[in-house]
GROMACS .gro file of C-alpha atoms in nm:
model
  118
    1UNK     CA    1   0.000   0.000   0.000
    2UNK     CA    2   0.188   0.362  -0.092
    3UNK     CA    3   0.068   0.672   0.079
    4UNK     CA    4   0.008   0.971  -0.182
    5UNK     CA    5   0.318   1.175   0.050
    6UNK     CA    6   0.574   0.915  -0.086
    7UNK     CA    7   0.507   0.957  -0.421
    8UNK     CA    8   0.873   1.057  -0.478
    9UNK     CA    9   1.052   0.781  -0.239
   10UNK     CA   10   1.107   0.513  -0.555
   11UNK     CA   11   1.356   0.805  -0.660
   12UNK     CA   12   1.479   0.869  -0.306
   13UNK     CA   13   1.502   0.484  -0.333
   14UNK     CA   14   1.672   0.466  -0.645
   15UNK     CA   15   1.937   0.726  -0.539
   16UNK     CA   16   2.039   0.543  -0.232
   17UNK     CA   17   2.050   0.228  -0.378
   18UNK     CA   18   2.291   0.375  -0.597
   19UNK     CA   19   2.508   0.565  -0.349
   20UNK     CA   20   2.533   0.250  -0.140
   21UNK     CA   21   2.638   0.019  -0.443
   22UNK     CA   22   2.902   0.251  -0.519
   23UNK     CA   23   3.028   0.287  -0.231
   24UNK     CA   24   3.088  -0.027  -0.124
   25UNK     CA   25   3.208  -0.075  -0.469
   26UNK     CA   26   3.494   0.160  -0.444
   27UNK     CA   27   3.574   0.069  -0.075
   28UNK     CA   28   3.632  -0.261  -0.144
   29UNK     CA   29   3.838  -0.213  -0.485
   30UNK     CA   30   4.020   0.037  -0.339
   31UNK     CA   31   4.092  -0.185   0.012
   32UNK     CA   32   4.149  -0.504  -0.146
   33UNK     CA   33   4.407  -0.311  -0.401
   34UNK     CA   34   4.605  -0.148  -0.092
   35UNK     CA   35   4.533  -0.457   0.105
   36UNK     CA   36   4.745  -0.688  -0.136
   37UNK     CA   37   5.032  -0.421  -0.245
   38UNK     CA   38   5.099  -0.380   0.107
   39UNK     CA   39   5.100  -0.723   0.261
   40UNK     CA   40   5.310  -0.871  -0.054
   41UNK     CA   41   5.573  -0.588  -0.004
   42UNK     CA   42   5.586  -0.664   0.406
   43UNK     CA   43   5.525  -1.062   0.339
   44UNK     CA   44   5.854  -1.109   0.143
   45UNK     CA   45   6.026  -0.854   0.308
   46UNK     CA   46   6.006  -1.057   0.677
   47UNK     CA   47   6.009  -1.392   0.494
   48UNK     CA   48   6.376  -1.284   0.351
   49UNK     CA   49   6.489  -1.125   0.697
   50UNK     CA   50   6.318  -1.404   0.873
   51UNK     CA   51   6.505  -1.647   0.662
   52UNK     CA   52   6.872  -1.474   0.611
   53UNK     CA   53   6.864  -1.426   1.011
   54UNK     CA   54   6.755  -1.764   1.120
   55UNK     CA   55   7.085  -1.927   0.857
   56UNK     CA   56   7.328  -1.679   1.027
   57UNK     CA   57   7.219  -1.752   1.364
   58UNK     CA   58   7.175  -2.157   1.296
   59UNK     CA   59   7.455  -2.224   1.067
   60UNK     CA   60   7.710  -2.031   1.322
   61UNK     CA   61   7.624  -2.211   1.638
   62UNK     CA   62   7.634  -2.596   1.496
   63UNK     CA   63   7.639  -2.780   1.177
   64UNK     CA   64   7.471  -3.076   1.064
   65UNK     CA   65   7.156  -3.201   1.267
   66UNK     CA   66   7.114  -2.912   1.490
   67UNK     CA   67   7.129  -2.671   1.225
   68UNK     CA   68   6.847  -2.777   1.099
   69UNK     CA   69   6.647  -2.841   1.395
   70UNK     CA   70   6.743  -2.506   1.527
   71UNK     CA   71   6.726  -2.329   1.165
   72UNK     CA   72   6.379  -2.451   1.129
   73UNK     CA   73   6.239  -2.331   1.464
   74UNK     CA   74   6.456  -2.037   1.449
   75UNK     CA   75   6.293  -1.913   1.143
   76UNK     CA   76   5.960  -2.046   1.234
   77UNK     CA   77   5.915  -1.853   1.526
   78UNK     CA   78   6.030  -1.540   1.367
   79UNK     CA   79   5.837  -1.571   1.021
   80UNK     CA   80   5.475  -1.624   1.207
   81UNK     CA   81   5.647  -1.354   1.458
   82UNK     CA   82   5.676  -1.055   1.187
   83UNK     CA   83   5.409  -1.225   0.959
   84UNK     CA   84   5.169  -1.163   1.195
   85UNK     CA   85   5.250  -0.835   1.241
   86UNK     CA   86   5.286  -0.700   0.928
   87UNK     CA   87   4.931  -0.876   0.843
   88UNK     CA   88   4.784  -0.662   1.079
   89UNK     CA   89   4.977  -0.402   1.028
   90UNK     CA   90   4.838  -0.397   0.645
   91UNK     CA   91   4.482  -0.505   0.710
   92UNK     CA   92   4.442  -0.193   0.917
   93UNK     CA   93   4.619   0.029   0.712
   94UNK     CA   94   4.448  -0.080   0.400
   95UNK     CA   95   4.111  -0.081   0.580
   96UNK     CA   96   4.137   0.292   0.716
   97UNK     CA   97   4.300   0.421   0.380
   98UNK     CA   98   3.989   0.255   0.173
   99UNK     CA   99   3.735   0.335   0.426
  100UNK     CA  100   3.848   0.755   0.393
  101UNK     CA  101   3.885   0.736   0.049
  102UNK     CA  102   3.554   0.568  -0.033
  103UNK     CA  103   3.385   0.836   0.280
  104UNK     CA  104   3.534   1.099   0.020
  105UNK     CA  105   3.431   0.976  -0.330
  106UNK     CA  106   3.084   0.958  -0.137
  107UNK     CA  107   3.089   1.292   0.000
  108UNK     CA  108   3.159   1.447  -0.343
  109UNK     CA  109   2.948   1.210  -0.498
  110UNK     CA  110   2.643   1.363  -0.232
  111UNK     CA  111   2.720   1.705  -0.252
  112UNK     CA  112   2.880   1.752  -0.580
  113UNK     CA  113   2.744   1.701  -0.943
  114UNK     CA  114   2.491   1.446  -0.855
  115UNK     CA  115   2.273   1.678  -0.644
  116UNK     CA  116   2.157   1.889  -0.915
  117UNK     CA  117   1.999   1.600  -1.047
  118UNK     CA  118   1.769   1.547  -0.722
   0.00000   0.00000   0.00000
């Protein structure tokens, strides 16, 4: 049942609909794009320091046997260590970068061109 003083809202509708769509839109584009640049870069750069560190600090102390054993924990423990960190470090980063950006495309997209057409 429509009431005769919503005669307008399939526009009003319409309009949202579309602002919501694109926002997400460009949100998530724009934080899965950051998202990935930034964890690649920080994912190889602490699985090479993670690695070079734990063979310097392995292959000094012993040789054979416990090299390994202590090689693999060694660089185990620091990987997830820094992994960790970094993963967070870029989620949030990617996620507060995307999250202004897409606030701004919205806030133009609101207030600028768009609302001469209302």
């Amino acid at each position: 049942m429509r009431h005769r003083f919503l005669k307008g809202s399939s526009e009003v509708r319409r309009f949202i609909r579309s602002f919501v769509r694109s926002f997400v839109r460009s949100f998530v584009r724009s934080f899965v794009r950051s998202f990935v640049r930034s964890f690649v870069r920080s994912f190889v750069r602490s699985f090479v320091r993670s690695f070079v560190r734990s063979f310097v600090r392995s292959f000094v102390r012993s040789f054979v046997r416990s090299f390994v054993r202590s090689f693999v924990r060694s660089f185990v423990r620091s990987f997830v260590r820094s992994f960790v960190r970094s993963f967070v470090r870029s989620f949030v980063r990617s996620f507060v970068r995307s999250f202004i950006y897409s606030f701004i495309y919205l806030f133009i997209y609101l207030f600028g061109s768009s609302r001469k057409a209302l």
